[in-house]
XYZ file of C-alpha atoms in Angstrom:
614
model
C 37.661 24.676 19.925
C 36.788 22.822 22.886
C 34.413 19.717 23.016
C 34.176 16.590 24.915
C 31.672 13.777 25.219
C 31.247 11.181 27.964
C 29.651 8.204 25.569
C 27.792 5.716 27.904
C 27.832 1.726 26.580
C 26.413 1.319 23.189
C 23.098 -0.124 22.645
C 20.499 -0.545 20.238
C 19.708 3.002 18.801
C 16.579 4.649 17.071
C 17.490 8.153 16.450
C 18.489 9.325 13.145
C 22.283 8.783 12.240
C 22.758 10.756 9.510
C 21.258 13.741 12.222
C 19.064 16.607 11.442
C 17.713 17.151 8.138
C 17.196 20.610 6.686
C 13.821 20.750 6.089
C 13.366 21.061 9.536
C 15.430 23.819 10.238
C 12.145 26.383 10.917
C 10.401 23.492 13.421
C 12.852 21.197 14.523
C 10.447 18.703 14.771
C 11.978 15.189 14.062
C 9.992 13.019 11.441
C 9.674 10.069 13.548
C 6.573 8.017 11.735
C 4.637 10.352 12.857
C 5.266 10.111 16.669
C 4.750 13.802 18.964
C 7.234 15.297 21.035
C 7.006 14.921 24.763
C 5.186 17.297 26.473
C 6.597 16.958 30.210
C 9.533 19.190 31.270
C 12.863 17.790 29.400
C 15.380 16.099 31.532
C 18.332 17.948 29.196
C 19.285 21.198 29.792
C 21.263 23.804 27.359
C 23.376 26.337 29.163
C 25.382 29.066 27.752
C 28.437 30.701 29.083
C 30.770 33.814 27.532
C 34.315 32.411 26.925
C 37.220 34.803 25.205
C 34.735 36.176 23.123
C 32.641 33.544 22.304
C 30.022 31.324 23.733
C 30.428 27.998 25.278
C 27.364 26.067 24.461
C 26.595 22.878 27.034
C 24.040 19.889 26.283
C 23.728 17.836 29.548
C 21.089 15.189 30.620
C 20.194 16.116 34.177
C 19.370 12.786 35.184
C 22.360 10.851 34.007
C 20.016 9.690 30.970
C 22.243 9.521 27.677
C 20.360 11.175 24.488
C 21.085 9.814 21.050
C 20.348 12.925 19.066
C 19.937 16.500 19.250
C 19.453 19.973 16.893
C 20.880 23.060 18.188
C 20.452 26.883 17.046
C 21.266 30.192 18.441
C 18.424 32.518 17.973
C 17.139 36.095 18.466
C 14.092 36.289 20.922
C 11.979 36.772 17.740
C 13.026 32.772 16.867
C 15.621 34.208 13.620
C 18.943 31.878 13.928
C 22.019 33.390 13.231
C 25.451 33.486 14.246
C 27.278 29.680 13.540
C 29.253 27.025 15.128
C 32.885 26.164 15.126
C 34.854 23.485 14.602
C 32.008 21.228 16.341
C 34.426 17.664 16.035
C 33.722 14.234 15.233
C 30.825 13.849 17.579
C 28.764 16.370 15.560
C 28.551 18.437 12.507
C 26.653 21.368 10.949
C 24.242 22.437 8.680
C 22.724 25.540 6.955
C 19.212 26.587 7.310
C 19.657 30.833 7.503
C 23.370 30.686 7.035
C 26.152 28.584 6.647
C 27.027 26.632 10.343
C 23.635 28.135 11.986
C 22.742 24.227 12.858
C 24.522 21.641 14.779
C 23.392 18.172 15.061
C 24.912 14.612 15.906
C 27.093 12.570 13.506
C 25.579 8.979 15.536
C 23.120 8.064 17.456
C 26.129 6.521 20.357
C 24.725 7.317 24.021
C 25.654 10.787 25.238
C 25.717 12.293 28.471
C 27.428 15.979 27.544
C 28.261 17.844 24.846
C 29.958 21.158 23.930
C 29.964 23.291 21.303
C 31.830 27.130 20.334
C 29.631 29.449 19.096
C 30.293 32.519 17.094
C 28.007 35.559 17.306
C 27.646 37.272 13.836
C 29.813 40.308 12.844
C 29.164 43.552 14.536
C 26.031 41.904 16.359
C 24.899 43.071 19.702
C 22.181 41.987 21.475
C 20.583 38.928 23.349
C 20.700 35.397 21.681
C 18.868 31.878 23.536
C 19.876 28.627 21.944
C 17.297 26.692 20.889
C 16.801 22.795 20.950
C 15.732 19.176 19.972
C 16.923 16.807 22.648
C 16.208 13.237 21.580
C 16.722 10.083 24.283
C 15.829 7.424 21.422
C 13.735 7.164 18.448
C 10.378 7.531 19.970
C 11.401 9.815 22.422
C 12.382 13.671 22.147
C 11.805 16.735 23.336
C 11.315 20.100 21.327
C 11.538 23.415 21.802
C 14.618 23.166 24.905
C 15.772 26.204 25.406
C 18.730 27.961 27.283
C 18.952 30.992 29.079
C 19.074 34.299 27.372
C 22.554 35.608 26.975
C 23.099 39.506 25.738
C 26.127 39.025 23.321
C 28.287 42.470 23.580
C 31.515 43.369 21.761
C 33.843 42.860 24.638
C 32.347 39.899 26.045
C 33.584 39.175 29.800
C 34.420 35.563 30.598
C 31.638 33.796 32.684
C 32.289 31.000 35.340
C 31.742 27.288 34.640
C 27.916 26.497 33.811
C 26.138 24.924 36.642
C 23.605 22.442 35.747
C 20.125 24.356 36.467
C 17.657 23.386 38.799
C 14.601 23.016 36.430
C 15.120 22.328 32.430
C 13.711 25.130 30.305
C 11.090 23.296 27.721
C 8.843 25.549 26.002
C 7.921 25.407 22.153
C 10.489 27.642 20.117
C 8.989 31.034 18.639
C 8.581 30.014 14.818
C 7.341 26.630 15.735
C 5.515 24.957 12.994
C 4.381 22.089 12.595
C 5.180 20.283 9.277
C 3.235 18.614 6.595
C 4.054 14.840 7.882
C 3.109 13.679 4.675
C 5.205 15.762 2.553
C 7.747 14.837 4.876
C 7.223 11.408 5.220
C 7.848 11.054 0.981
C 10.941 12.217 1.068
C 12.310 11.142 4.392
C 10.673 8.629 6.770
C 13.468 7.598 9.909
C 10.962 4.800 10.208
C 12.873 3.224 7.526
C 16.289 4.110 8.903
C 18.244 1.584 9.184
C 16.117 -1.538 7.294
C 18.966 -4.058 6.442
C 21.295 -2.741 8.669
C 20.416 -2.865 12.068
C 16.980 -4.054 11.710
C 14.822 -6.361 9.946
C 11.674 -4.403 8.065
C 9.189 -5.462 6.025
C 5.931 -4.042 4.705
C 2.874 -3.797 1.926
C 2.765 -3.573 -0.822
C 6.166 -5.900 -1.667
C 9.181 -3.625 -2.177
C 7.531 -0.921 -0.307
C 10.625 -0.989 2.451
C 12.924 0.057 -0.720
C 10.955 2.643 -1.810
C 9.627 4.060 1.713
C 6.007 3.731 0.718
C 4.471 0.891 2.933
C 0.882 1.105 3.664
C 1.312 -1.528 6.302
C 4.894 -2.281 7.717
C 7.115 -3.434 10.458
C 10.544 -3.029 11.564
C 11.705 -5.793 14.272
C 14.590 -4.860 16.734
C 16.551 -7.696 18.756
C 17.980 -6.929 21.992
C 18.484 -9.417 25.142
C 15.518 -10.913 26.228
C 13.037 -8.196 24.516
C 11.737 -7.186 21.025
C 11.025 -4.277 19.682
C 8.525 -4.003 16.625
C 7.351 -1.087 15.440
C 4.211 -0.794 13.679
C 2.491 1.721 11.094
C 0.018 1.855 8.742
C -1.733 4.772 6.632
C -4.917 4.695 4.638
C -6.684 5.828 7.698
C -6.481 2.093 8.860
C -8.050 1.270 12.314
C -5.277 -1.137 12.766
C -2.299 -2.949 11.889
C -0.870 -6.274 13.125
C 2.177 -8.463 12.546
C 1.847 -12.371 12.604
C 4.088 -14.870 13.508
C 3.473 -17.611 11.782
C 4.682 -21.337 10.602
C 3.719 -20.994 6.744
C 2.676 -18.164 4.572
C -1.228 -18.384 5.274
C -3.389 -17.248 7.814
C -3.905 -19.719 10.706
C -2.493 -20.722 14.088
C -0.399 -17.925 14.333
C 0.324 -15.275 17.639
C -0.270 -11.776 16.313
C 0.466 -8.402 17.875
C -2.322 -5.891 16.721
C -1.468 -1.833 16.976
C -5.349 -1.103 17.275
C -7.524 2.034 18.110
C -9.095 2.495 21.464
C -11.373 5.818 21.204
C -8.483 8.254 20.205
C -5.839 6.387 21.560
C -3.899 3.368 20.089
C -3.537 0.053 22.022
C -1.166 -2.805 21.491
C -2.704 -6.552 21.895
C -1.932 -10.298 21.606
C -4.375 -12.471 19.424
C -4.558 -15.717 17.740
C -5.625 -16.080 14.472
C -8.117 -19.640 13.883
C -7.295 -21.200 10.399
C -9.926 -22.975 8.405
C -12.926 -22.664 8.205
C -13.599 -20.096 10.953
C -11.361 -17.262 9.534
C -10.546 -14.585 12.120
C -8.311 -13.379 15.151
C -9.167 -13.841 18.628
C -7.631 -11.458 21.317
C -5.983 -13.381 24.338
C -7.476 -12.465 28.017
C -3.641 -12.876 29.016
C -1.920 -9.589 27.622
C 1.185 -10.858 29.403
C 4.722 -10.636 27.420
C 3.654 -7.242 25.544
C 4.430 -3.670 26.192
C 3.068 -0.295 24.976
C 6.202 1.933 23.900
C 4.891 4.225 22.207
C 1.850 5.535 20.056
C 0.661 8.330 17.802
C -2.148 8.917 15.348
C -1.199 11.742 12.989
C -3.059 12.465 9.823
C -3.938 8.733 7.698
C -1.001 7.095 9.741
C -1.226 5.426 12.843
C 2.269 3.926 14.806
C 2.987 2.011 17.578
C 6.241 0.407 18.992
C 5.775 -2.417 21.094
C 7.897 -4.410 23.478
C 7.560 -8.213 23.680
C 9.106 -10.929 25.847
C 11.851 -13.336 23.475
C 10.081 -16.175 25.133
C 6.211 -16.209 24.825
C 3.526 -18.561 25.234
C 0.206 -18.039 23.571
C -2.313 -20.760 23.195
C -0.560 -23.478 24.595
C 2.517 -23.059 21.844
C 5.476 -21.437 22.897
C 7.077 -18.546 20.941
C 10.818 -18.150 20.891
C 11.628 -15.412 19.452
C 15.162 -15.024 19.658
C 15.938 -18.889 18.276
C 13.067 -20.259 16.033
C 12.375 -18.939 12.179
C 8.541 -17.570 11.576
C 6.797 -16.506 8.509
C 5.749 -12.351 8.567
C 2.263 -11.559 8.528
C 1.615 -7.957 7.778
C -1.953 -6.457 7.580
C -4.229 -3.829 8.473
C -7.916 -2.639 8.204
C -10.473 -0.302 8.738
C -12.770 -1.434 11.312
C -12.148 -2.655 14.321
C -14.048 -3.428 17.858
C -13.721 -3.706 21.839
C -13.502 -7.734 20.891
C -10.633 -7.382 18.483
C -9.778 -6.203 14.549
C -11.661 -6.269 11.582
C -10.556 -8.038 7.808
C -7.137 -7.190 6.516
C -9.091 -5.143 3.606
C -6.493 -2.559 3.331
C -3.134 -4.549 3.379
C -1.871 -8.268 3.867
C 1.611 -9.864 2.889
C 3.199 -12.751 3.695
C 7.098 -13.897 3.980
C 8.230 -15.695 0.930
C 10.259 -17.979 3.939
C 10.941 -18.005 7.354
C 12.898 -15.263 8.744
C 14.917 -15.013 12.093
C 13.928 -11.672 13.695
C 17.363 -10.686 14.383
C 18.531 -11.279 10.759
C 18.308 -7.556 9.734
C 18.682 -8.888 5.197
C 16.071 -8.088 3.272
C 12.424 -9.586 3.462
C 10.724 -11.433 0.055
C 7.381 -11.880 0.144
C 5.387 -14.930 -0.496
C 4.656 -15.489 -4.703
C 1.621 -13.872 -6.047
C 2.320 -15.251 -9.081
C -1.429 -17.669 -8.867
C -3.225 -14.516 -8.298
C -2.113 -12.519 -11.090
C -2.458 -15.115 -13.029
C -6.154 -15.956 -12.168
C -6.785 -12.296 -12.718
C -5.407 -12.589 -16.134
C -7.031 -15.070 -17.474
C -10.238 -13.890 -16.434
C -9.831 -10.393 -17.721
C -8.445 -12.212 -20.761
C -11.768 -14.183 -21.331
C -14.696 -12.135 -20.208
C -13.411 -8.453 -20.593
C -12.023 -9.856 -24.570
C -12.897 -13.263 -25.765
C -16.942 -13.050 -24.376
C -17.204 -9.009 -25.717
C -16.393 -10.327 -29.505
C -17.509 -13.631 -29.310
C -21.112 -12.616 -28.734
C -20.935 -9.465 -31.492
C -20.587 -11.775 -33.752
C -23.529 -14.423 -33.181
C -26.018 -11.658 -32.558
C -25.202 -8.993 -35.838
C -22.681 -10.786 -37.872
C -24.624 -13.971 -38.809
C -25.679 -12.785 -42.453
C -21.712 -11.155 -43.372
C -19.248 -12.739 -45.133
C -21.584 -15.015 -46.759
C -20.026 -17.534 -49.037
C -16.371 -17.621 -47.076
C -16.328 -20.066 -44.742
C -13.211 -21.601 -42.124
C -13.079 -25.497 -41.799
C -16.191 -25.926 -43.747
C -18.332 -23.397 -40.969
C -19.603 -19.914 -41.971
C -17.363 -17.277 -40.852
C -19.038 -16.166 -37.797
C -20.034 -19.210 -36.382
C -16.229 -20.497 -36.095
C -15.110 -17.346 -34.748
C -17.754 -17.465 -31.730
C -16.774 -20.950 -31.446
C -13.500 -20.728 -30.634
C -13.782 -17.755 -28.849
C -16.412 -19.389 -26.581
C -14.197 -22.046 -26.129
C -10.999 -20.110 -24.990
C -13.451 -18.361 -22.975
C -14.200 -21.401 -21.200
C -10.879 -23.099 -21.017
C -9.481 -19.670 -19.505
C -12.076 -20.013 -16.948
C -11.525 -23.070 -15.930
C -7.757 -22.212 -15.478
C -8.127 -19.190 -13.615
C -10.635 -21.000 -11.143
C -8.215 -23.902 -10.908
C -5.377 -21.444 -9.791
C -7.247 -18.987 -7.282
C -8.168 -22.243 -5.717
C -4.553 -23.644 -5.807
C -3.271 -20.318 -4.289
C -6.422 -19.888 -1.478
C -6.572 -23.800 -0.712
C -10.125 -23.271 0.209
C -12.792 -20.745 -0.031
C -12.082 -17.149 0.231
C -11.974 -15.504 3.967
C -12.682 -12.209 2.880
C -16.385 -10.439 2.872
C -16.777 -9.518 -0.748
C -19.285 -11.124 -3.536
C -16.624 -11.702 -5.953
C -15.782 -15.346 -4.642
C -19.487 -16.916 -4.645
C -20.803 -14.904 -8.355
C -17.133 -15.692 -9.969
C -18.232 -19.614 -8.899
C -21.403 -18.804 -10.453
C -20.240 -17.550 -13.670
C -17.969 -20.636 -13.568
C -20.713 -22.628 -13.874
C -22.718 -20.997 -16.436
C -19.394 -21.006 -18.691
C -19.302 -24.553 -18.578
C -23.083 -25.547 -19.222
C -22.883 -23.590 -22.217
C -20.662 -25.844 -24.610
C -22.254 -28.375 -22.984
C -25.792 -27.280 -23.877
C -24.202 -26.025 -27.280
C -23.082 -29.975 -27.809
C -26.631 -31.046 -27.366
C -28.367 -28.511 -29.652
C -31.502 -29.575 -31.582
C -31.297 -29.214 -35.796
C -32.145 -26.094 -36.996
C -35.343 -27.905 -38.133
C -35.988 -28.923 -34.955
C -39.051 -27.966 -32.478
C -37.197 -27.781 -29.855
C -34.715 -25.573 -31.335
C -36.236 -22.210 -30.364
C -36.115 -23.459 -26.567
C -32.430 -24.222 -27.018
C -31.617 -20.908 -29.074
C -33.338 -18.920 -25.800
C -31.643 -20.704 -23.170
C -27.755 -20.518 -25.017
C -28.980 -17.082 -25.480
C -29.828 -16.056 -21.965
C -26.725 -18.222 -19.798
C -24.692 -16.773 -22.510
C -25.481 -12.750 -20.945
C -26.368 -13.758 -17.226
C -23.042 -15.497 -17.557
C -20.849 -12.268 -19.150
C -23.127 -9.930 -16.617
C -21.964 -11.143 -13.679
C -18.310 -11.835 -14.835
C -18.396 -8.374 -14.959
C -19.775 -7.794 -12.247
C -17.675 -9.971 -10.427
C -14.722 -8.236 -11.766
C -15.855 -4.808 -10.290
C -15.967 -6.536 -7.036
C -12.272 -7.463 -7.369
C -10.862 -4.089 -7.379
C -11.752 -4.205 -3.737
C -10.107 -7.210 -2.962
C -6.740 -6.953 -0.922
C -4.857 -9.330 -2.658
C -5.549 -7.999 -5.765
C -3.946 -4.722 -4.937
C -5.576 -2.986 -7.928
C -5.609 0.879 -8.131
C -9.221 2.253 -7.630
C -9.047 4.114 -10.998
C -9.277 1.068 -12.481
C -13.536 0.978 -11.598
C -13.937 3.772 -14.393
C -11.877 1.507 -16.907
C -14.622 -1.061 -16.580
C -17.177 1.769 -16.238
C -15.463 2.851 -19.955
C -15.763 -0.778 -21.109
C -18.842 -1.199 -20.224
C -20.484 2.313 -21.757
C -18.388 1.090 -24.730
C -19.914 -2.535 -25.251
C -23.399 -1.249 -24.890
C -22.906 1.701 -27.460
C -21.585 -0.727 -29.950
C -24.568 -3.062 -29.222
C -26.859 -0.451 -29.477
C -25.449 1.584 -32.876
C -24.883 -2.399 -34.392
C -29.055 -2.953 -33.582
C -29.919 0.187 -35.276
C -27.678 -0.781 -38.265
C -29.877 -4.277 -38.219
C -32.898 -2.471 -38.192
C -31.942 -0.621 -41.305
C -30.618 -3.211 -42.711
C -34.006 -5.328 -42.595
C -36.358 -2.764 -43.780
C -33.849 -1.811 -46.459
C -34.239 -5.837 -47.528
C -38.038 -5.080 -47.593
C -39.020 -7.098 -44.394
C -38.367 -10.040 -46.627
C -35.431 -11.277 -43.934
C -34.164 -10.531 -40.377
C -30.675 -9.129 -39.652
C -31.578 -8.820 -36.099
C -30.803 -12.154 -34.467
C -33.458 -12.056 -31.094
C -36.046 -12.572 -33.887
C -33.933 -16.243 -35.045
C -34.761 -16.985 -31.411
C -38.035 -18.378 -32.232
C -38.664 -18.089 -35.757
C -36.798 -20.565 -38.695
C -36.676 -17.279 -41.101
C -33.028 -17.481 -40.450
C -32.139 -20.582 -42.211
C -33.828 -19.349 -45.558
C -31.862 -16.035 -44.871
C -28.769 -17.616 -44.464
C -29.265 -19.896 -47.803
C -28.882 -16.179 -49.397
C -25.491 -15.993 -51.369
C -24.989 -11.820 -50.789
C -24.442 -9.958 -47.489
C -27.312 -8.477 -45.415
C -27.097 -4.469 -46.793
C -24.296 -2.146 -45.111
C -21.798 -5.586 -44.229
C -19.294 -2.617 -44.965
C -20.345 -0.587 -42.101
C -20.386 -3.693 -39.342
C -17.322 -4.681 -40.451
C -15.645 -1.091 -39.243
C -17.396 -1.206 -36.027
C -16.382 -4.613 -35.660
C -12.591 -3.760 -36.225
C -12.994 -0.258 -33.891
C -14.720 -2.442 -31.370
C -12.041 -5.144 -31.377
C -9.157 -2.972 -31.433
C -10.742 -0.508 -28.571
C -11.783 -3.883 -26.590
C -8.106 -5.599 -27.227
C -6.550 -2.142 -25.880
C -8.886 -2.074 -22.601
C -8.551 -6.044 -22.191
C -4.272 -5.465 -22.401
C -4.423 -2.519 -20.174
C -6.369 -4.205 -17.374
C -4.160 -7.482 -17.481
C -1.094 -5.131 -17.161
C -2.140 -3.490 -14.408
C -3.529 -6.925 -12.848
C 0.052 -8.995 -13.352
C 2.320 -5.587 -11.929
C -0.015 -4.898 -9.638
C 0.406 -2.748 -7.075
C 0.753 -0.307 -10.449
C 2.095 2.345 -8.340
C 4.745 0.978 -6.543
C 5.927 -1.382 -9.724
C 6.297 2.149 -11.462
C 7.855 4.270 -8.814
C 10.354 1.113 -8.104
C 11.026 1.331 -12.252
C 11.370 5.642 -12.092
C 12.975 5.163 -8.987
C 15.701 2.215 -10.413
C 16.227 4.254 -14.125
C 16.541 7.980 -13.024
């Protein structure tokens, strides 16, 4: 077997290492994040030459330009590889996609400059054969579809003379060319993700994504000299992605390069994100210190690799990039303009700390611990505490008559103190969001301003509750309206407001989680509605004498003589069971949501836990 390699000097590498996979045996189209071959003439050349009865395949860059990785077949003229290689040495090795051996490709992705390889036609085979192949310079860079000359493969084969290197490359695409599903691709193999923690430093969204290969926003960072590679993708359709350098873990005062559409092109950009109040990213006029690599929209997932000076200065602060620490800023979003990019709506992390870019260990991000919390004790209090608190003022007031807790009728000291976890929860969870934001929410979604209003509301009512006129009392109707009405705006728009946080980016929440509240919701009003019906009953059943349906307490004082009754208003039995279904089917929805909430993003949390135990 004869094969030699002249290796040029090392450097820093993007093709794969492992080499060719086999799933790509039919197209030998490199899953590169989604970046397309070149389509101008390749500067490698395959040539073929008859040697003691086999065939001497050559790889050789034309233009003294080293290539990192490559994929090699013989093939009939119909595109059918057969025959196999032999003995290919330590520079290379072999794979099976028709046969065993069919398939060379490289063992590293070290500079070369020429490569050989023995191939051995089948048994008993005549006829022509033209090796087929995938030629890649670097990561971003390859050509498909290089072919050689045809050579007829006899059973005497007569020595030919050493290959000269062609004037013009053959590059044409192979006969069987297809082109894969990048996304089925992409879940079982993404290079993008090559070499995170090993030879460079990655990071992405959701947090953990890097491990798993499932980032819907991420970076990898490359170190070299006075230049710095960072590759950017995101899917979800997104209009853009960006990386930020920053000095903490929040938005503001940091230098930002943005991977953005332009019409169907992508361009890379500098901006500078403002901090508070005026939220946003400006784009520089001076572009200076950035470079477009390379680009590629393919299906939902758009990628860039960009080049940027070590030493950079953008808005009067200098960047050094191969000395100082920074915080990682990953985002995208869906909308973007000639003036610069849209809200991170689709994806934003931050660092946990400051990272150097050439430290290639793995990336923590920032705590989200406030967050989940806030969304916790929200869900806790107005999708559970509110839902049974208010059940039982409005049809439970005439049950369980003659039992009391702490000297207070049954009912009344369960609403109570559900009112009043309901409120201290509140409280809480506005206490942390603001904590964790430091200021007023920079995103363009409702849920900030009507989650402040249902703050409010929470708190006037045990205020106005503290203040309430005796039952006696003239005033007392006014006051029973009022607690009435805060009492629903106030659980309305919490759930309202809650709706409005599945679209919220920090809160990472799965989008099937709308029809969970849509559920909840067609659940609380059923109850409400079947429970009125029952009071209805109930009442005439009593003769009209009394009212078991509490809007008519509102204004009336029939109530108290009602409640100085010693039996249960007729069919307690029956409200009790809806009662328990209601609270058990609430406490399940209420536990579900909160789960999903605190491991949120759901997904990745489970396919990290499927991922860690199988």
């Amino acid at each position: 077997m004869l094969i030699w390699c002249l290796l040029a000097l090392a450097g820093t590498s993007y093709a794969l290492p492992q080499g060719a996979p086999e799933k790509v045996c039919d197209s030998m189209l490199p899953v590169h994040s989604g970046i397309l071959p070149q389509g101008s003439a390749s500067p490698y050349s395959i040539t073929p030459r008859r040697f003691q009865g086999a065939i001497m395949v050559t790889l050789t860059s034309l233009l003294d330009t080293p290539f990192e990785g490559f994929m090699l077949q013989g093939r009939t003229p119909d595109g059918r590889p057969l025959g196999a290689f032999e003995n290919v040495g330590e520079f290379a090795h072999t794979i099976n996609c028709a046969q065993a051996g069919d398939t060379a490709t490289h063992n590293s992705p070290n500079p070369k400059n020429v490569l050989e390889f023995k191939w051995l036609p089948p048994r008993n085979y005549e006829g022509p054969v033209i090796f087929n192949g995938t030629i890649a310079q670097d990561y971003s860079t390859f050509w498909v579809g290089v072919e050689s000359g045809q050579v007829n493969v006899r059973r005497s084969l007569v020595d030919d003379p050493a290959p000269s290197l062609p004037s013009s490359p053959f590059s044409s695409t192979p006969p069987t060319f297809e082109r894969p599903n990048y996304h089925e691709a992409a879940m079982d193999f993404d290079p993008f993700y090559t070499g995170c923690t090993s030879t460079k430093l990655c990071f992405g969204s959701p947090d953990g994504c890097v491990r798993t290969k499932s980032c819907q926003a991420a970076v990898a960072i490359s170190v070299a000299g006075d230049k710095v590679d960072f590759e950017l993708k995101a899917t979800q359709n997104a209009a853009w992605v960006g990386v930020g350098l920053s000095d903490d873990e929040k938005m503001g005062d940091d230098s930002v390069i943005e991977c953005a559409k332009n019409g169907n092109q992508l361009g890379a950009y500098l901006s500078w994100t403002e901090g508070k109040p005026n939220y946003g990213a400006t784009r520089l006029k001076n572009q200076l210190g950035i470079r477009l690599m390379n680009q590629s929209i393919i299906d939902d997932t758009i990628y860039c690799r960009v080049r940027r000076d070590v030493m950079t200065a953008v808005n009067g602060k200098v960047f050094d990039l191969g000395r100082n620490k920074y915080h990682l800023l990953i985002a995208s979003g869906s909308r973007v303009s000639p003036q610069g990019v849209g809200y991170h709506e689709l994806s934003f992390l931050a660092s946990g700390s400051k990272q150097a870019l050439a430290d290639v260990s793995e990336v923590k991000a920032a705590s989200k611990s406030l967050i989940r919390l806030h969304g916790a004790f929200m869900l806790a209090a107005w999708i559970g505490a509110v839902s049974v608190g208010t059940l039982l003022a409005r049809y439970f007031r005439q049950t369980w008559v003659g039992s009391s807790i702490c000297g207070k009728d049954v009912w009344f000291a369960w609403h109570r103190m559900l009112m009043l976890v309901t409120c201290a929860l509140t409280v809480a969870g506005f206490v942390l969001i603001w904590v964790e934001l430091k200021g007023w929410s920079a995103e363009k979604n409702p849920h900030a301003i009507l989650g402040t209003i249902t703050t409010v509301l929470c708190i006037l009512q045990p205020i106005g509750a503290f203040f309430r006129p005796h039952p006696g009392a003239a005033k007392r109707p006014l006051f029973n309206w009022l607690h009435w009405l805060g009492g629903n705006v106030a659980h309305i728009l919490a759930i309202v407001t809650i709706f409005f946080a599945v679209r919220l980016g920090k809160a990472e929440l799965p989008d099937f989680v709308d029809w969970i509240l849509v559920g909840y919701v067609a659940f609380h009003v059923a109850i409400h509605l079947i429970l009125s019906v029952a009071g209805c009953i109930s009442e005439r059943t009593a003769d009209g004498r009394v009212s078991s349906f509490p809007m008519k307490d509102l204004s009336t004082g029939r109530n108290a003589a009602y409640m100085d009754r010693n039996v249960d208003a007729p069919y307690g039995g029956f409200r009790k069971a809806m009662l328990s279904i209601y609270v058990i089917v609430v406490g399940l929805i209420t536990i579900a949501l909160i789960l999903i909430t605190v491991l949120a993003p759901i997904k990745e949390t489970w396919k990290a836990f499927w991922n860690k135990n199988s």
